[in-house]
Amino acid sequence: MIDPPSTDRRRSTGRVTLRDVALAAGLSPITVSRALRGERAVAPALADRARAAAQQLGYVPDPAARALASRHGSQVLVLVPMLSNAVFVDVLEAVHRSLFPQGFHPLIGVTHYDAAEEELLLRTYLPHRPAGLLLTGFDRSEAARDLIQRSGVPCVHLMEAPTLPGIACVGFSQTDAAAVVTRHLLDRGRRRIAFCAAQLDARTLQRAEGYRRCLQDAGCHDPALEFLCPERSSMGLGARLFEEVLARSPDVDAIFFCNDDLAQGGLLAANRLKVSVPGQIAVAGFNDLAGSDQMVPPLTSLRTPRAEVGRAAAALLLDMMRGGSAHAPRCVRLDFELIVRGST
């Protein structure tokens, strides 16, 4: 049983302090601080004593005090383009599950695919000295890049995996993944393959490039079959794009949608218009989102490693925040998988 410290020491604020926990556990404040942050240098038995004392006393760390006492706080700033996109929800869930047990707390910012908004978020939160940064992709303003570099905060980029000097990233090749989908459609005998895309962020355009290169290599690329729409991706937009493809290019025999919500909307439109899939037109998606396996017919899609990206990025960032960046891989490239179903 741990004897609680005298309330005289905390009468002025009413808060249990780190010193209270240290006295109760019979440890130094720095040892308790390191133990509660999950640092590996603390012996397991000492870490258990520190955690038991903190739990018994009801100790709640003060983020501001922690940031002042150390170079950075315990928060990790995570910037994603959209919270309505299931891709980033999966990434964030994995990031939270990886960081929170280690004493770090994700602080989520939404950029809405806007470089100026991302820059504003960085200017707002970097002065609070976060322990680390997780940023989506590499498409940002020069001012934002300068803010990140000057901050000195460990940073890992998500969803893309180019090999760049001094840059830590976790992702996969969007270009290669799109080429795999396109090649699958070619292997099924399709030659008039349309590409339908929305949002038109950097990763969408990389997928368009993978589609384009694959068809150029096969000698059947037609620029008129690229339907690039800046609107936000949705099932409703997918249905409209499906109808537009049929109206403009009735000889199309396959459609590659850059995201599954578009493809799901396309399949619903095909059913409504009584267009045979895959008999008349094969349909493929990207990301393998929830519900794609329940479509009629079930949707062929490229399964992307969203949760794996979150876990691997969090693990890499944890190592960097704890001073292990010299030994950590700077770029982690993950695998993806084509899930072939009835729509192709």
mmCIF file of C-alpha atoms in Angstrom:
data_model
loop_
_atom_site.group_PDB
_atom_site.id
_atom_site.type_symbol
_atom_site.label_atom_id
_atom_site.label_comp_id
_atom_site.label_asym_id
_atom_site.label_seq_id
_atom_site.Cartn_x
_atom_site.Cartn_y
_atom_site.Cartn_z
ATOM 1 C CA MET A 1 0.000 0.000 0.000
ATOM 2 C CA ILE A 2 1.410 3.387 -1.002
ATOM 3 C CA ASP A 3 1.102 6.083 1.631
ATOM 4 C CA PRO A 4 -0.312 9.242 0.079
ATOM 5 C CA PRO A 5 1.667 12.431 0.569
ATOM 6 C CA SER A 6 0.435 15.129 2.887
ATOM 7 C CA THR A 7 -2.237 17.350 1.379
ATOM 8 C CA ASP A 8 -0.268 20.363 2.684
ATOM 9 C CA ARG A 9 2.020 20.074 -0.344
ATOM 10 C CA ARG A 10 -0.856 20.548 -2.767
ATOM 11 C CA ARG A 11 -3.216 22.725 -0.737
ATOM 12 C CA SER A 12 -2.494 25.838 -2.860
ATOM 13 C CA THR A 13 -3.641 24.342 -6.170
ATOM 14 C CA GLY A 14 -5.645 21.265 -5.230
ATOM 15 C CA ARG A 15 -3.714 19.294 -7.868
ATOM 16 C CA VAL A 16 -1.675 16.174 -7.262
ATOM 17 C CA THR A 17 1.794 16.995 -8.578
ATOM 18 C CA LEU A 18 4.530 14.895 -10.096
ATOM 19 C CA ARG A 19 6.497 15.452 -6.870
ATOM 20 C CA ASP A 20 3.597 13.987 -4.874
ATOM 21 C CA VAL A 21 3.706 10.861 -7.025
ATOM 22 C CA ALA A 22 7.495 10.639 -6.697
ATOM 23 C CA LEU A 23 7.349 10.878 -2.887
ATOM 24 C CA ALA A 24 4.583 8.283 -2.695
ATOM 25 C CA ALA A 25 6.494 5.886 -4.933
ATOM 26 C CA GLY A 26 9.871 6.528 -3.296
ATOM 27 C CA LEU A 27 11.384 7.593 -6.607
ATOM 28 C CA SER A 28 12.872 10.754 -8.051
ATOM 29 C CA PRO A 29 10.546 13.059 -10.010
ATOM 30 C CA ILE A 30 12.594 12.556 -13.185
ATOM 31 C CA THR A 31 12.252 8.770 -12.902
ATOM 32 C CA VAL A 32 8.491 9.074 -12.425
ATOM 33 C CA SER A 33 8.249 11.467 -15.357
ATOM 34 C CA ARG A 34 10.138 9.088 -17.619
ATOM 35 C CA ALA A 35 8.120 6.106 -16.415
ATOM 36 C CA LEU A 36 4.789 7.810 -17.085
ATOM 37 C CA ARG A 37 5.992 8.772 -20.577
ATOM 38 C CA GLY A 38 6.749 5.109 -21.256
ATOM 39 C CA GLU A 39 10.491 5.542 -21.760
ATOM 40 C CA ARG A 40 12.326 2.244 -22.088
ATOM 41 C CA ALA A 41 15.266 3.352 -19.919
ATOM 42 C CA VAL A 42 13.172 2.962 -16.732
ATOM 43 C CA ALA A 43 13.346 -0.477 -15.132
ATOM 44 C CA PRO A 44 9.974 -2.293 -15.309
ATOM 45 C CA ALA A 45 9.684 -2.614 -11.516
ATOM 46 C CA LEU A 46 10.242 1.121 -11.025
ATOM 47 C CA ALA A 47 7.832 1.950 -13.829
ATOM 48 C CA ASP A 48 5.167 -0.222 -12.148
ATOM 49 C CA ARG A 49 5.693 1.631 -8.830
ATOM 50 C CA ALA A 50 5.373 5.002 -10.536
ATOM 51 C CA ARG A 51 2.194 4.029 -12.381
ATOM 52 C CA ALA A 52 0.643 2.514 -9.239
ATOM 53 C CA ALA A 53 1.322 5.686 -7.252
ATOM 54 C CA ALA A 54 -0.053 7.900 -10.017
ATOM 55 C CA GLN A 55 -3.220 5.807 -10.266
ATOM 56 C CA GLN A 56 -3.797 5.728 -6.513
ATOM 57 C CA LEU A 57 -3.315 9.477 -6.125
ATOM 58 C CA GLY A 58 -5.360 10.335 -9.209
ATOM 59 C CA TYR A 59 -2.447 12.138 -10.823
ATOM 60 C CA VAL A 60 -3.249 13.901 -14.107
ATOM 61 C CA PRO A 61 -0.196 15.244 -15.995
ATOM 62 C CA ASP A 62 -0.163 18.963 -16.752
ATOM 63 C CA PRO A 63 0.663 19.272 -20.486
ATOM 64 C CA ALA A 64 1.803 22.875 -20.102
ATOM 65 C CA ALA A 65 4.148 22.011 -17.232
ATOM 66 C CA ARG A 66 5.510 19.041 -19.130
ATOM 67 C CA ALA A 67 6.204 21.191 -22.183
ATOM 68 C CA LEU A 68 7.998 23.785 -20.048
ATOM 69 C CA ALA A 69 10.031 21.181 -18.207
ATOM 70 C CA SER A 70 11.138 19.501 -21.413
ATOM 71 C CA ARG A 71 11.875 20.600 -24.929
ATOM 72 C CA HIS A 72 8.488 19.417 -26.153
ATOM 73 C CA GLY A 73 5.136 18.350 -24.749
ATOM 74 C CA SER A 74 3.301 15.049 -24.974
ATOM 75 C CA GLN A 75 1.025 15.943 -27.882
ATOM 76 C CA VAL A 76 1.575 14.738 -31.435
ATOM 77 C CA LEU A 77 0.093 16.953 -34.116
ATOM 78 C CA VAL A 78 -1.577 14.864 -36.833
ATOM 79 C CA LEU A 79 -2.743 16.695 -39.961
ATOM 80 C CA VAL A 80 -5.107 14.893 -42.341
ATOM 81 C CA PRO A 81 -7.103 16.221 -45.302
ATOM 82 C CA MET A 82 -10.594 15.069 -44.238
ATOM 83 C CA LEU A 83 -12.313 13.327 -41.346
ATOM 84 C CA SER A 84 -15.208 12.295 -43.602
ATOM 85 C CA ASN A 85 -12.823 10.121 -45.637
ATOM 86 C CA ALA A 86 -12.721 6.576 -44.221
ATOM 87 C CA VAL A 87 -9.119 6.218 -45.392
ATOM 88 C CA PHE A 88 -7.910 8.767 -42.842
ATOM 89 C CA VAL A 89 -10.245 7.551 -40.101
ATOM 90 C CA ASP A 90 -8.502 4.160 -40.315
ATOM 91 C CA VAL A 91 -5.082 5.828 -40.174
ATOM 92 C CA LEU A 92 -6.034 7.977 -37.175
ATOM 93 C CA GLU A 93 -7.474 5.022 -35.259
ATOM 94 C CA ALA A 94 -4.190 3.128 -35.652
ATOM 95 C CA VAL A 95 -2.141 6.203 -34.700
ATOM 96 C CA HIS A 96 -4.180 6.728 -31.528
ATOM 97 C CA ARG A 97 -3.949 3.078 -30.492
ATOM 98 C CA SER A 98 -0.172 3.195 -30.952
ATOM 99 C CA LEU A 99 0.632 6.548 -29.326
ATOM 100 C CA PHE A 100 -1.809 6.809 -26.427
ATOM 101 C CA PRO A 101 -0.496 3.828 -24.404
ATOM 102 C CA GLN A 102 2.985 5.331 -24.732
ATOM 103 C CA GLY A 103 1.930 8.605 -23.110
ATOM 104 C CA PHE A 104 1.491 10.658 -26.274
ATOM 105 C CA HIS A 105 -1.777 12.249 -27.299
ATOM 106 C CA PRO A 106 -2.774 12.877 -30.934
ATOM 107 C CA LEU A 107 -3.925 16.407 -31.662
ATOM 108 C CA ILE A 108 -5.862 16.241 -34.933
ATOM 109 C CA GLY A 109 -5.986 19.039 -37.476
ATOM 110 C CA VAL A 110 -7.976 18.946 -40.730
ATOM 111 C CA THR A 111 -6.506 20.694 -43.777
ATOM 112 C CA HIS A 112 -9.423 20.184 -46.221
ATOM 113 C CA TYR A 113 -6.821 19.587 -48.962
ATOM 114 C CA ASP A 114 -5.877 23.271 -48.665
ATOM 115 C CA ALA A 115 -2.169 24.190 -48.426
ATOM 116 C CA ALA A 116 -2.985 27.571 -46.876
ATOM 117 C CA GLU A 117 -5.136 25.931 -44.197
ATOM 118 C CA GLU A 118 -2.369 23.442 -43.409
ATOM 119 C CA GLU A 119 0.127 26.296 -43.080
ATOM 120 C CA LEU A 120 -2.227 28.093 -40.676
ATOM 121 C CA LEU A 121 -2.588 24.949 -38.561
ATOM 122 C CA LEU A 122 1.196 24.610 -38.352
ATOM 123 C CA ARG A 123 1.582 28.262 -37.365
ATOM 124 C CA THR A 124 -1.104 27.799 -34.705
ATOM 125 C CA TYR A 125 0.137 24.589 -33.101
ATOM 126 C CA LEU A 126 3.916 24.507 -33.514
ATOM 127 C CA PRO A 127 4.399 27.271 -30.874
ATOM 128 C CA HIS A 128 2.825 24.843 -28.367
ATOM 129 C CA ARG A 129 5.868 22.609 -28.887
ATOM 130 C CA PRO A 130 4.305 19.256 -29.854
ATOM 131 C CA ALA A 131 6.473 16.214 -29.349
ATOM 132 C CA GLY A 132 6.073 15.109 -32.958
ATOM 133 C CA LEU A 133 4.340 15.671 -36.277
ATOM 134 C CA LEU A 134 2.457 13.280 -38.556
ATOM 135 C CA LEU A 135 1.659 14.941 -41.883
ATOM 136 C CA THR A 136 -0.234 13.612 -44.891
ATOM 137 C CA GLY A 137 1.823 13.509 -48.069
ATOM 138 C CA PHE A 138 4.271 16.091 -49.402
ATOM 139 C CA ASP A 139 2.045 18.568 -51.230
ATOM 140 C CA ARG A 140 2.421 21.743 -49.121
ATOM 141 C CA SER A 141 3.598 25.331 -49.348
ATOM 142 C CA GLU A 142 7.235 26.356 -49.121
ATOM 143 C CA ALA A 143 6.362 28.365 -46.014
ATOM 144 C CA ALA A 144 4.924 25.244 -44.375
ATOM 145 C CA ARG A 145 8.064 23.270 -45.224
ATOM 146 C CA ASP A 146 10.178 26.014 -43.673
ATOM 147 C CA LEU A 147 8.036 26.016 -40.511
ATOM 148 C CA ILE A 148 8.475 22.257 -40.136
ATOM 149 C CA GLN A 149 12.225 22.387 -40.681
ATOM 150 C CA ARG A 150 12.822 25.316 -38.316
ATOM 151 C CA SER A 151 10.662 23.796 -35.577
ATOM 152 C CA GLY A 152 13.056 20.901 -35.033
ATOM 153 C CA VAL A 153 10.049 18.679 -34.214
ATOM 154 C CA PRO A 154 10.410 15.038 -35.356
ATOM 155 C CA CYS A 155 8.192 14.544 -38.387
ATOM 156 C CA VAL A 156 6.900 11.534 -40.325
ATOM 157 C CA HIS A 157 4.974 11.843 -43.591
ATOM 158 C CA LEU A 158 2.015 9.528 -44.284
ATOM 159 C CA MET A 159 0.535 7.713 -47.303
ATOM 160 C CA GLU A 160 3.431 8.234 -49.720
ATOM 161 C CA ALA A 161 6.872 6.656 -49.739
ATOM 162 C CA PRO A 162 9.339 8.495 -51.977
ATOM 163 C CA THR A 163 13.015 8.148 -51.154
ATOM 164 C CA LEU A 164 14.077 11.644 -50.137
ATOM 165 C CA PRO A 165 17.204 12.548 -48.138
ATOM 166 C CA GLY A 166 16.527 13.376 -44.494
ATOM 167 C CA ILE A 167 12.794 12.666 -44.771
ATOM 168 C CA ALA A 168 10.922 10.049 -42.736
ATOM 169 C CA CYS A 169 7.816 8.618 -44.367
ATOM 170 C CA VAL A 170 5.480 5.626 -44.298
ATOM 171 C CA GLY A 171 3.270 4.699 -47.216
ATOM 172 C CA PHE A 172 3.153 2.989 -50.572
ATOM 173 C CA SER A 173 3.505 3.900 -54.220
ATOM 174 C CA GLN A 174 0.177 5.315 -55.359
ATOM 175 C CA THR A 175 1.455 5.163 -58.947
ATOM 176 C CA ASP A 176 2.383 1.479 -58.769
ATOM 177 C CA ALA A 177 -0.894 0.611 -57.053
ATOM 178 C CA ALA A 178 -2.947 2.266 -59.798
ATOM 179 C CA ALA A 179 -0.888 0.486 -62.436
ATOM 180 C CA VAL A 180 -1.776 -2.858 -60.814
ATOM 181 C CA VAL A 181 -5.506 -2.094 -61.142
ATOM 182 C CA THR A 182 -5.108 -0.978 -64.761
ATOM 183 C CA ARG A 183 -3.027 -4.010 -65.659
ATOM 184 C CA HIS A 184 -5.696 -6.273 -64.161
ATOM 185 C CA LEU A 185 -8.322 -4.699 -66.444
ATOM 186 C CA LEU A 186 -6.025 -5.137 -69.447
ATOM 187 C CA ASP A 187 -5.468 -8.781 -68.497
ATOM 188 C CA ARG A 188 -9.264 -9.238 -68.517
ATOM 189 C CA GLY A 189 -9.289 -8.162 -72.168
ATOM 190 C CA ARG A 190 -10.426 -4.570 -71.649
ATOM 191 C CA ARG A 191 -8.930 -1.920 -73.938
ATOM 192 C CA ARG A 192 -11.221 1.112 -73.683
ATOM 193 C CA ILE A 193 -10.543 1.828 -70.012
ATOM 194 C CA ALA A 194 -11.781 5.122 -68.531
ATOM 195 C CA PHE A 195 -10.332 6.700 -65.382
ATOM 196 C CA CYS A 196 -12.683 8.655 -63.108
ATOM 197 C CA ALA A 197 -11.178 10.781 -60.339
ATOM 198 C CA ALA A 198 -12.341 13.353 -57.809
ATOM 199 C CA GLN A 199 -10.694 15.792 -55.379
ATOM 200 C CA LEU A 200 -7.521 15.795 -57.551
ATOM 201 C CA ASP A 201 -5.086 15.953 -54.648
ATOM 202 C CA ALA A 202 -1.485 14.832 -55.151
ATOM 203 C CA ARG A 203 -2.186 11.152 -54.429
ATOM 204 C CA THR A 204 -5.141 11.065 -56.849
ATOM 205 C CA LEU A 205 -2.957 12.553 -59.572
ATOM 206 C CA GLN A 206 -0.284 9.942 -58.846
ATOM 207 C CA ARG A 207 -2.908 7.250 -59.420
ATOM 208 C CA ALA A 208 -3.856 8.923 -62.685
ATOM 209 C CA GLU A 209 -0.199 8.776 -63.712
ATOM 210 C CA GLY A 210 -0.003 5.055 -62.898
ATOM 211 C CA TYR A 211 -3.132 4.408 -64.993
ATOM 212 C CA ARG A 212 -1.766 6.543 -67.833
ATOM 213 C CA ARG A 213 1.670 4.930 -67.961
ATOM 214 C CA CYS A 214 0.231 1.426 -67.928
ATOM 215 C CA LEU A 215 -2.090 2.124 -70.852
ATOM 216 C CA GLN A 216 0.631 3.961 -72.777
ATOM 217 C CA ASP A 217 2.870 0.900 -72.406
ATOM 218 C CA ALA A 218 0.001 -1.235 -73.739
ATOM 219 C CA GLY A 219 -0.547 1.150 -76.660
ATOM 220 C CA CYS A 220 -4.172 1.930 -75.839
ATOM 221 C CA HIS A 221 -4.177 5.160 -73.831
ATOM 222 C CA ASP A 222 -6.821 7.681 -74.873
ATOM 223 C CA PRO A 223 -6.688 11.060 -73.044
ATOM 224 C CA ALA A 224 -10.396 11.528 -73.781
ATOM 225 C CA LEU A 225 -11.134 8.688 -71.332
ATOM 226 C CA GLU A 226 -9.738 10.579 -68.340
ATOM 227 C CA PHE A 227 -12.564 12.147 -66.343
ATOM 228 C CA LEU A 228 -10.952 14.361 -63.704
ATOM 229 C CA CYS A 229 -13.362 16.233 -61.430
ATOM 230 C CA PRO A 230 -12.226 18.642 -58.652
ATOM 231 C CA GLU A 231 -15.354 17.978 -56.569
ATOM 232 C CA ARG A 232 -15.172 16.033 -53.322
ATOM 233 C CA SER A 233 -15.353 12.276 -53.782
ATOM 234 C CA SER A 234 -18.788 10.752 -53.083
ATOM 235 C CA MET A 235 -21.159 8.027 -54.225
ATOM 236 C CA GLY A 236 -23.385 10.624 -55.856
ATOM 237 C CA LEU A 237 -20.488 11.986 -57.893
ATOM 238 C CA GLY A 238 -19.528 8.427 -58.881
ATOM 239 C CA ALA A 239 -23.015 7.854 -60.288
ATOM 240 C CA ARG A 240 -22.834 11.096 -62.277
ATOM 241 C CA LEU A 241 -19.389 10.240 -63.626
ATOM 242 C CA PHE A 242 -20.601 6.788 -64.692
ATOM 243 C CA GLU A 243 -23.436 8.386 -66.674
ATOM 244 C CA GLU A 244 -21.031 10.949 -68.187
ATOM 245 C CA VAL A 245 -18.633 8.220 -69.329
ATOM 246 C CA LEU A 246 -21.462 6.338 -71.074
ATOM 247 C CA ALA A 247 -22.775 9.507 -72.709
ATOM 248 C CA ARG A 248 -19.396 10.664 -74.024
ATOM 249 C CA SER A 249 -17.749 7.316 -74.751
ATOM 250 C CA PRO A 250 -20.350 4.552 -75.242
ATOM 251 C CA ASP A 251 -17.638 2.132 -76.408
ATOM 252 C CA VAL A 252 -15.899 2.123 -73.005
ATOM 253 C CA ASP A 253 -15.505 -1.421 -71.664
ATOM 254 C CA ALA A 254 -14.033 -0.663 -68.204
ATOM 255 C CA ILE A 255 -13.967 2.143 -65.664
ATOM 256 C CA PHE A 256 -11.272 2.563 -63.014
ATOM 257 C CA PHE A 257 -12.580 4.824 -60.236
ATOM 258 C CA CYS A 258 -9.882 6.437 -58.077
ATOM 259 C CA ASN A 259 -11.788 5.776 -54.840
ATOM 260 C CA ASP A 260 -14.325 3.183 -53.740
ATOM 261 C CA ASP A 261 -17.113 5.619 -52.916
ATOM 262 C CA LEU A 262 -17.038 6.751 -56.558
ATOM 263 C CA ALA A 263 -17.003 3.134 -57.741
ATOM 264 C CA GLN A 264 -19.894 2.216 -55.428
ATOM 265 C CA GLY A 265 -21.920 5.085 -56.867
ATOM 266 C CA GLY A 266 -20.982 3.910 -60.365
ATOM 267 C CA LEU A 267 -22.250 0.392 -59.655
ATOM 268 C CA LEU A 268 -25.531 1.758 -58.302
ATOM 269 C CA ALA A 269 -25.935 3.818 -61.485
ATOM 270 C CA ALA A 270 -25.177 0.750 -63.613
ATOM 271 C CA ASN A 271 -27.896 -1.204 -61.821
ATOM 272 C CA ARG A 272 -30.373 1.644 -62.256
ATOM 273 C CA LEU A 273 -29.526 2.027 -65.964
ATOM 274 C CA LYS A 274 -29.539 -1.753 -66.492
ATOM 275 C CA VAL A 275 -25.912 -1.743 -67.683
ATOM 276 C CA SER A 276 -24.374 -5.203 -67.277
ATOM 277 C CA VAL A 277 -21.320 -5.297 -64.973
ATOM 278 C CA PRO A 278 -18.910 -6.786 -65.867
ATOM 279 C CA GLY A 279 -20.557 -8.000 -69.092
ATOM 280 C CA GLN A 280 -20.723 -4.605 -70.795
ATOM 281 C CA ILE A 281 -18.452 -2.572 -68.504
ATOM 282 C CA ALA A 282 -16.003 -3.770 -65.875
ATOM 283 C CA VAL A 283 -15.735 -1.550 -62.770
ATOM 284 C CA ALA A 284 -12.784 -1.298 -60.379
ATOM 285 C CA GLY A 285 -12.151 0.897 -57.346
ATOM 286 C CA PHE A 286 -9.342 1.894 -55.035
ATOM 287 C CA ASN A 287 -8.865 1.594 -51.234
ATOM 288 C CA ASP A 288 -11.298 -1.327 -50.671
ATOM 289 C CA LEU A 289 -13.570 0.600 -48.342
ATOM 290 C CA ALA A 290 -16.329 -0.858 -46.175
ATOM 291 C CA GLY A 291 -19.298 -2.053 -48.196
ATOM 292 C CA SER A 292 -17.407 -2.714 -51.431
ATOM 293 C CA ASP A 293 -17.693 -6.461 -50.906
ATOM 294 C CA GLN A 294 -21.483 -6.078 -50.499
ATOM 295 C CA MET A 295 -22.137 -4.271 -53.774
ATOM 296 C CA VAL A 296 -23.975 -5.965 -56.653
ATOM 297 C CA PRO A 297 -21.768 -7.288 -58.100
ATOM 298 C CA PRO A 298 -19.065 -7.148 -55.405
ATOM 299 C CA LEU A 299 -16.484 -4.509 -56.269
ATOM 300 C CA THR A 300 -12.934 -5.291 -57.352
ATOM 301 C CA SER A 301 -10.665 -2.862 -55.517
ATOM 302 C CA LEU A 302 -7.067 -2.142 -54.518
ATOM 303 C CA ARG A 303 -6.766 -2.700 -50.764
ATOM 304 C CA THR A 304 -4.502 -0.042 -49.267
ATOM 305 C CA PRO A 305 -2.680 -0.536 -45.933
ATOM 306 C CA ARG A 306 -4.314 2.328 -43.990
ATOM 307 C CA ALA A 307 -4.075 0.851 -40.495
ATOM 308 C CA GLU A 308 -0.557 -0.409 -41.217
ATOM 309 C CA VAL A 309 0.433 3.117 -42.275
ATOM 310 C CA GLY A 310 -0.841 4.499 -38.971
ATOM 311 C CA ARG A 311 0.894 1.861 -36.860
ATOM 312 C CA ALA A 312 4.209 2.014 -38.705
ATOM 313 C CA ALA A 313 4.257 5.819 -38.768
ATOM 314 C CA ALA A 314 3.522 5.997 -35.040
ATOM 315 C CA ALA A 315 6.271 3.452 -34.304
ATOM 316 C CA LEU A 316 8.784 5.380 -36.418
ATOM 317 C CA LEU A 317 7.829 8.675 -34.794
ATOM 318 C CA LEU A 318 8.045 7.191 -31.290
ATOM 319 C CA ASP A 319 11.584 6.058 -32.032
ATOM 320 C CA MET A 320 12.500 9.500 -33.359
ATOM 321 C CA MET A 321 10.950 11.306 -30.370
ATOM 322 C CA ARG A 322 12.966 9.083 -28.031
ATOM 323 C CA GLY A 323 16.210 9.845 -29.787
ATOM 324 C CA GLY A 324 16.480 6.734 -31.915
ATOM 325 C CA SER A 325 16.174 8.382 -35.321
ATOM 326 C CA ALA A 326 19.757 7.569 -36.286
ATOM 327 C CA HIS A 327 18.872 3.865 -36.300
ATOM 328 C CA ALA A 328 15.303 4.117 -37.590
ATOM 329 C CA PRO A 329 14.389 3.461 -41.227
ATOM 330 C CA ARG A 330 13.785 6.779 -42.927
ATOM 331 C CA CYS A 331 11.264 5.414 -45.411
ATOM 332 C CA VAL A 332 8.895 2.496 -44.809
ATOM 333 C CA ARG A 333 7.241 1.222 -47.976
ATOM 334 C CA LEU A 334 4.227 -1.022 -47.347
ATOM 335 C CA ASP A 335 2.499 -3.537 -49.584
ATOM 336 C CA PHE A 336 -0.951 -3.255 -51.128
ATOM 337 C CA GLU A 337 -3.237 -5.966 -52.508
ATOM 338 C CA LEU A 338 -5.624 -6.196 -55.427
ATOM 339 C CA ILE A 339 -8.900 -7.767 -54.255
ATOM 340 C CA VAL A 340 -10.591 -9.276 -57.303
ATOM 341 C CA ARG A 341 -14.368 -9.613 -57.077
ATOM 342 C CA GLY A 342 -17.309 -9.923 -59.423
ATOM 343 C CA SER A 343 -17.263 -6.420 -60.954
ATOM 344 C CA THR A 344 -14.324 -7.219 -63.249
#
